[in-house]
Coordinates of C-alpha atoms in Angstrom, one line a residue:
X1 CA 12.4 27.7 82.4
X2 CA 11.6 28.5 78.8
X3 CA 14.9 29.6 78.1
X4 CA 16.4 26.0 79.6
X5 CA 14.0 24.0 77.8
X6 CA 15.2 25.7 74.4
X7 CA 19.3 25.7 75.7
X8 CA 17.8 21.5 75.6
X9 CA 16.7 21.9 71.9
X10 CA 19.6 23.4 70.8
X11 CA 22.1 20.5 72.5
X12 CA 19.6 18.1 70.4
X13 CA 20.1 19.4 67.2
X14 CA 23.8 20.4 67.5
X15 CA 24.2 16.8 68.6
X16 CA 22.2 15.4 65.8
X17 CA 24.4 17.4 63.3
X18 CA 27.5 16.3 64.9
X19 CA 26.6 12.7 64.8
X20 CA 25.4 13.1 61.5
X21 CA 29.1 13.9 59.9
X22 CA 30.0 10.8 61.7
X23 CA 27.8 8.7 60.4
X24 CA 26.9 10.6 56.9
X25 CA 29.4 7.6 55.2
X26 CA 27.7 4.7 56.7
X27 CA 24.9 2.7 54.8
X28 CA 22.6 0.4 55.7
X29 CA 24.8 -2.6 55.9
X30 CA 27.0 -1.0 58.5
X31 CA 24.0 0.3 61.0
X32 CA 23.2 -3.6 60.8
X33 CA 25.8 -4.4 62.8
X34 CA 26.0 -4.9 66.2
X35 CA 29.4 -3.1 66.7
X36 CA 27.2 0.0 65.3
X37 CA 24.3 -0.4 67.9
X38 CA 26.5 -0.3 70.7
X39 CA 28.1 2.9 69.6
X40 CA 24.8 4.8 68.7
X41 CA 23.0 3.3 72.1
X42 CA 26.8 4.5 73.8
X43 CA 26.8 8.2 71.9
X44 CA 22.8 8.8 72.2
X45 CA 23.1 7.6 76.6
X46 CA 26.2 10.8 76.3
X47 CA 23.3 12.5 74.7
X48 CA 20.9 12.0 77.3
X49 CA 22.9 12.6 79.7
X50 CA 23.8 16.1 78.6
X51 CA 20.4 16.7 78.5
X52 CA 20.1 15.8 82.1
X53 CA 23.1 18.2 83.1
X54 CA 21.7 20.9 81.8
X55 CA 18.2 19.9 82.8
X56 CA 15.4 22.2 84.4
X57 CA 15.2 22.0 89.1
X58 CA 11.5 22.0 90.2
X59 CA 12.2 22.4 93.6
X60 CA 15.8 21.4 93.3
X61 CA 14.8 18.1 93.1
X62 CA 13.2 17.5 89.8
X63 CA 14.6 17.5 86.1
X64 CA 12.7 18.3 83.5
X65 CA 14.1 17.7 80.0
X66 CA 14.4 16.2 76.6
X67 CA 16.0 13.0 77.3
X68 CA 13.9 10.8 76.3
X69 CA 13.9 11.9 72.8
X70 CA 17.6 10.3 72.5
X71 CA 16.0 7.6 73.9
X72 CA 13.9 7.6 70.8
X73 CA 16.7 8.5 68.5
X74 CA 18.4 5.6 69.5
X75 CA 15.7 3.6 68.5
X76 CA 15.5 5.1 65.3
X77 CA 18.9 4.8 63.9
X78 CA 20.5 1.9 66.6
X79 CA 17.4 -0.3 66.5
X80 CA 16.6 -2.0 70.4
X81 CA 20.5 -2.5 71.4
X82 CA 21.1 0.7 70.9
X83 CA 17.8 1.9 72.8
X84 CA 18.9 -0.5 75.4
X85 CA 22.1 0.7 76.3
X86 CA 21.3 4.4 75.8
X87 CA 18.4 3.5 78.7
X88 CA 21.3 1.8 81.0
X89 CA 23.7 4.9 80.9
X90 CA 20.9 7.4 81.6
X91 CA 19.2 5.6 84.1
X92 CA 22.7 4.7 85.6
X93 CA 24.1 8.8 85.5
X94 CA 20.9 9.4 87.4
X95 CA 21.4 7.5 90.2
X96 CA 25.1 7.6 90.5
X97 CA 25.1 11.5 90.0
X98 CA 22.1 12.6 92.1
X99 CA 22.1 9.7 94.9
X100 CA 19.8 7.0 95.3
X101 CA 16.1 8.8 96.4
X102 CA 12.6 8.6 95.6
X103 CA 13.5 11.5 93.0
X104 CA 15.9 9.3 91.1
X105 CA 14.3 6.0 91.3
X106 CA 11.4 7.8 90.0
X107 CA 13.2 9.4 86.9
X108 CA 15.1 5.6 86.2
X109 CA 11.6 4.0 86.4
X110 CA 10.4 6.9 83.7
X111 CA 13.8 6.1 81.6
X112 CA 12.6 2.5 82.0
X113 CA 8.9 2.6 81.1
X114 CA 9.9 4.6 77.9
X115 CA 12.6 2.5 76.5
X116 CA 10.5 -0.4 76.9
X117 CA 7.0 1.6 75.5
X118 CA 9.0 3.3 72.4
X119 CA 10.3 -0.4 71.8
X120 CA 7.0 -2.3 71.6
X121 CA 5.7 1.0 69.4
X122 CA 8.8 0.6 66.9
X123 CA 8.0 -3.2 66.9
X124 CA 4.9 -2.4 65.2
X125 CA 4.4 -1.9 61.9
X126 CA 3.8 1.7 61.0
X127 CA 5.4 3.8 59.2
X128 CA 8.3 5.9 60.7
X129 CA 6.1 9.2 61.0
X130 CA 3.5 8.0 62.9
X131 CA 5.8 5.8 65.3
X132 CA 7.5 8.6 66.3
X133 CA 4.5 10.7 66.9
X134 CA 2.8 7.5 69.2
X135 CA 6.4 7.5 71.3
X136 CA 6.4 11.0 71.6
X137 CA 2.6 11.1 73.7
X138 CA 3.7 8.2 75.2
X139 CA 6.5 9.1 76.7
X140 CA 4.8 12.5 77.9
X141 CA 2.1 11.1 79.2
X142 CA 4.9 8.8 81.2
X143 CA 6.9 11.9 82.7
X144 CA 3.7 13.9 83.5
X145 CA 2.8 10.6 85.3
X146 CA 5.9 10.6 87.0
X147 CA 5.6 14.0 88.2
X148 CA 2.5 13.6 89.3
X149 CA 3.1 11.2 91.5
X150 CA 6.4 13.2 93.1
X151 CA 4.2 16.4 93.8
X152 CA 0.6 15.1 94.1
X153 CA -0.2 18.1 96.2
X154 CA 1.5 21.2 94.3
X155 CA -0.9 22.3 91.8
X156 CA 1.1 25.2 90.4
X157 CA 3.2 22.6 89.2
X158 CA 0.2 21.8 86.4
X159 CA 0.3 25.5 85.4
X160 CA 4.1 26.0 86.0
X161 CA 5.5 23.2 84.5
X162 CA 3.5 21.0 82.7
X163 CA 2.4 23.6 79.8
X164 CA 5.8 24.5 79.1
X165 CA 6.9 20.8 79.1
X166 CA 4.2 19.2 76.8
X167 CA 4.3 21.9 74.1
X168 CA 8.4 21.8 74.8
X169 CA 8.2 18.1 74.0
X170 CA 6.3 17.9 71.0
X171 CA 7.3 20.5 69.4
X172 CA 11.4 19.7 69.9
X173 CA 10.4 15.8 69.1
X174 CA 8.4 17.5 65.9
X175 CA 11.4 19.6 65.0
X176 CA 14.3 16.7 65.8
X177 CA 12.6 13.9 63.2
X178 CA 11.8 16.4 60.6
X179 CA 15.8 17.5 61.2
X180 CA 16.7 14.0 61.2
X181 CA 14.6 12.7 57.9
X182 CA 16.6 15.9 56.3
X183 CA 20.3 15.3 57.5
X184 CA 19.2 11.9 56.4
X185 CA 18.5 12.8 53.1
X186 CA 21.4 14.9 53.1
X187 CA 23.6 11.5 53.6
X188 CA 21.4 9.5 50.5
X189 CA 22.8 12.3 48.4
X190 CA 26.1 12.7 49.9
X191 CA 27.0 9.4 49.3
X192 CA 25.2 9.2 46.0
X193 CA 27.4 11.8 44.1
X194 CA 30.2 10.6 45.8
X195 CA 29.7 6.6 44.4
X196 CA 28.8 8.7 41.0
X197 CA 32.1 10.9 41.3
X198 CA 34.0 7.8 41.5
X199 CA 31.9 4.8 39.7
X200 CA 31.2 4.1 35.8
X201 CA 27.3 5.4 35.8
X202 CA 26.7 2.2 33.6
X203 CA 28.5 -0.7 34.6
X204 CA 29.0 -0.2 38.3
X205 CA 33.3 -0.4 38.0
X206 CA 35.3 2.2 38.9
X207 CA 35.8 5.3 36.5
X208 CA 39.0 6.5 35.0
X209 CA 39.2 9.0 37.7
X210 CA 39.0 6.0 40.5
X211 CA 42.1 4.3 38.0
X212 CA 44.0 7.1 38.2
X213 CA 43.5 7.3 41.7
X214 CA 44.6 3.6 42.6
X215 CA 47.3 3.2 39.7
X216 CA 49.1 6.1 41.7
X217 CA 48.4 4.3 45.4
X218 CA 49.8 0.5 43.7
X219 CA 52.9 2.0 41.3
X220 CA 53.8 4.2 45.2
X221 CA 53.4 0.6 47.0
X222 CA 55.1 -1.8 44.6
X223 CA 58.1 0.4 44.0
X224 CA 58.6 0.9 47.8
X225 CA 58.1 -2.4 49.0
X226 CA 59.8 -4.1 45.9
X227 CA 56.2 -6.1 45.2
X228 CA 55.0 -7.5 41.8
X229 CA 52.5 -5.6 40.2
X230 CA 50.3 -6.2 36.7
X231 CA 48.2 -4.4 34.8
X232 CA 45.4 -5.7 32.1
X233 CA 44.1 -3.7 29.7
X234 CA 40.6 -5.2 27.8
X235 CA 39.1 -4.0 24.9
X236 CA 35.7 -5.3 23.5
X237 CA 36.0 -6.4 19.7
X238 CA 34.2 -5.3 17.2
X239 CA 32.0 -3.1 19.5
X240 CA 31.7 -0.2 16.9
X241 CA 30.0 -3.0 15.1
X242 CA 27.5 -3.9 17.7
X243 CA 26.5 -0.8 18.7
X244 CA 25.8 -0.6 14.5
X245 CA 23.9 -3.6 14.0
X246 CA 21.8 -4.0 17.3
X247 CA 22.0 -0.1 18.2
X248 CA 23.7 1.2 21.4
X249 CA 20.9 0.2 24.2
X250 CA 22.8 -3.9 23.2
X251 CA 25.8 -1.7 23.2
X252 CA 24.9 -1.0 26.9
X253 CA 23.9 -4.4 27.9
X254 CA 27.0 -6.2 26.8
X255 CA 29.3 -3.5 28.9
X256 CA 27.7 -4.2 31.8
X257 CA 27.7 -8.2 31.1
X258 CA 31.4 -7.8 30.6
X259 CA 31.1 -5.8 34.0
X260 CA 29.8 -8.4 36.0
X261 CA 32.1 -11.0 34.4
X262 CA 35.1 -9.3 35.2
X263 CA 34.0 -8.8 38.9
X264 CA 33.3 -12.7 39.0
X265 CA 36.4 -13.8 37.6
X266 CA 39.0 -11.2 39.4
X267 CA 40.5 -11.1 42.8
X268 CA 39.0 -9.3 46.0
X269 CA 41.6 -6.9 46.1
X270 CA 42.1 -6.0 42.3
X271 CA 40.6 -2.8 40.9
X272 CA 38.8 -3.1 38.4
X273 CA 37.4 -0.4 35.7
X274 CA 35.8 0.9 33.0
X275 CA 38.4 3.8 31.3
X276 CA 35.6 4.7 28.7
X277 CA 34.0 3.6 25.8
X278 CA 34.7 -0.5 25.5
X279 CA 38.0 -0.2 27.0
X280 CA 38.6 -1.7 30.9
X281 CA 41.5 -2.2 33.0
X282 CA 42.3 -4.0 36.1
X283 CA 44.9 -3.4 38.4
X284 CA 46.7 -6.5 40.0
X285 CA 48.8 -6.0 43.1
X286 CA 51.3 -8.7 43.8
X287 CA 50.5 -10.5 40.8
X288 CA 53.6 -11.8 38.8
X289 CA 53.3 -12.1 35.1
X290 CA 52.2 -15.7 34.9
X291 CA 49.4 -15.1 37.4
X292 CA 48.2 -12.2 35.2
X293 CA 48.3 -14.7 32.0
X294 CA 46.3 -17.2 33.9
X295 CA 43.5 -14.2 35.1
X296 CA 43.3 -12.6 31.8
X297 CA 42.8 -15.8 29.7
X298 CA 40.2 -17.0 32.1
X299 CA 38.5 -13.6 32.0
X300 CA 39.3 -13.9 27.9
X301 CA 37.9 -17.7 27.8
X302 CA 34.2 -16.4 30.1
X303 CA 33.4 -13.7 27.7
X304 CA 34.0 -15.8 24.4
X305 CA 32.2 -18.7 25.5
X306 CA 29.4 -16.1 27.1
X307 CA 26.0 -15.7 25.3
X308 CA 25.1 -12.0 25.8
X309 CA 21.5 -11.3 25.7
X310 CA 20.9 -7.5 24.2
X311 CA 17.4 -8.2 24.0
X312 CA 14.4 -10.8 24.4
X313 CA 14.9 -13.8 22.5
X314 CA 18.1 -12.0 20.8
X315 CA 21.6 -13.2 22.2
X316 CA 25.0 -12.7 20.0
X317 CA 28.8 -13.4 21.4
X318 CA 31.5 -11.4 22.0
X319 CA 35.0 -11.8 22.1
X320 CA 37.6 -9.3 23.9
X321 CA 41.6 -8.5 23.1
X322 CA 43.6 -8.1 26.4
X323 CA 47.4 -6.7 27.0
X324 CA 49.1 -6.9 30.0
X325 CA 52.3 -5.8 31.4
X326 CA 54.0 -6.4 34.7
X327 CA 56.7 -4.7 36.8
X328 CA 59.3 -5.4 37.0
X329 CA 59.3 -8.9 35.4
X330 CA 58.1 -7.1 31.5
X331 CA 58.8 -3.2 32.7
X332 CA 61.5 -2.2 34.6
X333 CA 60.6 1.3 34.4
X334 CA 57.0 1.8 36.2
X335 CA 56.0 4.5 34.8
X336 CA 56.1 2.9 31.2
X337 CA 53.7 0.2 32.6
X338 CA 50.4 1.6 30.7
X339 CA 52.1 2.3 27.6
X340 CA 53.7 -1.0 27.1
X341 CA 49.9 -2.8 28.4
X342 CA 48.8 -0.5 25.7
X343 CA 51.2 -1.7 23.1
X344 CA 50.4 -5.4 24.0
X345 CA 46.5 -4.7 23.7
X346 CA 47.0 -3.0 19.9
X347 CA 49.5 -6.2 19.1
X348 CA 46.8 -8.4 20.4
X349 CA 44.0 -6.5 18.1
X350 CA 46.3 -6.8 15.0
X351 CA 47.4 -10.4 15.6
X352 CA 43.4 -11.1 15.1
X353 CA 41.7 -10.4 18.4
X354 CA 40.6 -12.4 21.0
X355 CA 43.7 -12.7 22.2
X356 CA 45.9 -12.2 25.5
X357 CA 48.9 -10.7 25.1
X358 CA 51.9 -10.1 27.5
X359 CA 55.1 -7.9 26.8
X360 CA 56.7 -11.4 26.3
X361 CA 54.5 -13.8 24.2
X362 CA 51.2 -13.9 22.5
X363 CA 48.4 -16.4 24.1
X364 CA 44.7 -17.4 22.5

């Protein structure tokens, strides 16, 4: 029996780390929706049921098992929905698999009692830890219950069974939320140097490595589907000068103003970044050159008119130089695309800054 109860354990946690490579991209926003309940209540029921099939006979009649810590799992991570639906399929498998008897009504009615005891104690509010400690005597104190009442006359069933399924229980439930706060943990961090492999630490934008990245995806795109495509380059003016006067914590503070501001006044779809130092760029798909014009000399027109506060009481302005180039209305060749923004954003810093400037005219 021992050696059943731990083959249980082990389907636990290799289901738990399974799940968790699924699941290790999602954050909180996704496990909000309901789409997401249904599919942990759906995968944690498989769960259950698995641990039913490989369960432990008491007379060939009665399973003893872990399932009603995917119960609780699903609770965890799904929320009610999900422990809701993981209840249906396991108390469902139990009656369609092992007939309708006192034996399985008794093990639905204990699937049953603990979904609807775990939910009232995750209603509460306590913190994580100590709900999961209060589900997991609750819903032993439910199966000894139900036990009981199927073999009210077999004692050696309290020194056969019982011993080995309390201890089992709390000490797999122990084991499972300890494993689960870690794999969670593991996730926080996964996706953390993954945002910061990919992000501008400081403004929030992507990084040059994320340009790179896109650029190559867009310039693939555009020239095989014969689609308009523009590219901005922005530089902040006189930011050497800033960092100077009001030192380079202002410095900081105005990038990410300029951050926010370009994330406010640009499309959905358009990819927007911070290539280092003052210098952004945003990458337009299916934007002609006009349409580029018009985005850039709004984005130009926010920032100039903008008062940036670097610190209490202290606010200066800032203006920014922009070039743009577009394929294949300014740049028939693709891959000259930077260059020639480049070229336009050097013309506009010459000409006298705060300027837009396309391959084909100078705006401001």
């Amino acid at each position: 029996m021992l050696s059943d109860l731990i083959i249980n354990a082990a389907i636990l946690i290799s289901f738990l780390s399974i799940a968790n490579q699924f699941y290790k991209d999602r954050d909180k926003e996704i496990q909000s929706r309901f789409l997401f309940k249904i599919c942990t209540g759906l995968v944690c029921g498989i769960l259950g049921i698995l641990l039913m099939w490989y369960s432990v006979r008491i007379q060939n009649v009665t399973l003893v098992d872990f399932r009603n810590i995917a119960t609780l799992l699903a609770t965890t991570v799904g929320g009610s929905t999900a422990a809701v639906i993981s209840g249906i399929a396991m108390g469902g498998f139990r009656i369609a698999y092992f007939g309708l008897n006192k034996y399985s009504e008794a093990g639905t009615v204990v699937i049953i009692l603990v979904t609807l005891g775990i939910l009232m104690i995750f209603k509460t509010k306590r913190p994580l830890g100590k709900k999961w400690f209060l589900s997991t005597i609750y819903m032993t104190i439910v199966s000894c219950g139900v036990y009981y009442y199927i073999f009210p006359n077999n004692i050696s069933i309290f020194f056969t069974v019982y011993p080995y399924f309390i201890l089992g229980t709390v000490v797999v439930s122990y084991t499972i939320y300890k494993y689960m706060l870690y794999l969670n943990n593991m996730s926080l961090l996964y996706r953390k140097l993954k945002e910061e492999a990919s992000k501008d630490y400081l403004t929030g934008l992507n990084n040059v490595r994320e340009f790179n990245k896109f650029f190559r995806l867009i310039i693939e795109k555009a020239v095989s589907n014969n689609q308009k495509f523009s590219l901005l380059l922005l530089d902040i003016d006189f930011f050497k000068k800033i960092n100077d006067t009001h030192g380079h914590q202002a410095g900081d503070k105005v990038l990410k103003e300029i951050g926010k501001i370009l994330r406010q006044s640009c499309r959905a779809d358009d990819k927007i970044s911070r290539n280092g130092g003052e210098e952004f760029s945003i990458l337009l798909e299916n934007a002609s050159n006009r349409e580029a014009i018009e985005i850039a000399e709004r984005i130009r027109k926010i920032i100039a008119e903008n008062e940036f506060e670097i610190s209490c009481g202290r606010r200066i302005n800032v203006t920014v130089s922009i070039g743009i180039s577009s394929f294949p209305e300014t740049v028939t060749d693709i891959t000259q695309i930077i260059e020639r923004a480049d070229n336009a954003l050097y013309k506009a810093k010459r000409t006298g800054r705060n300027l837009v400037v396309s391959d084909e005219a100078i705006l401001g």
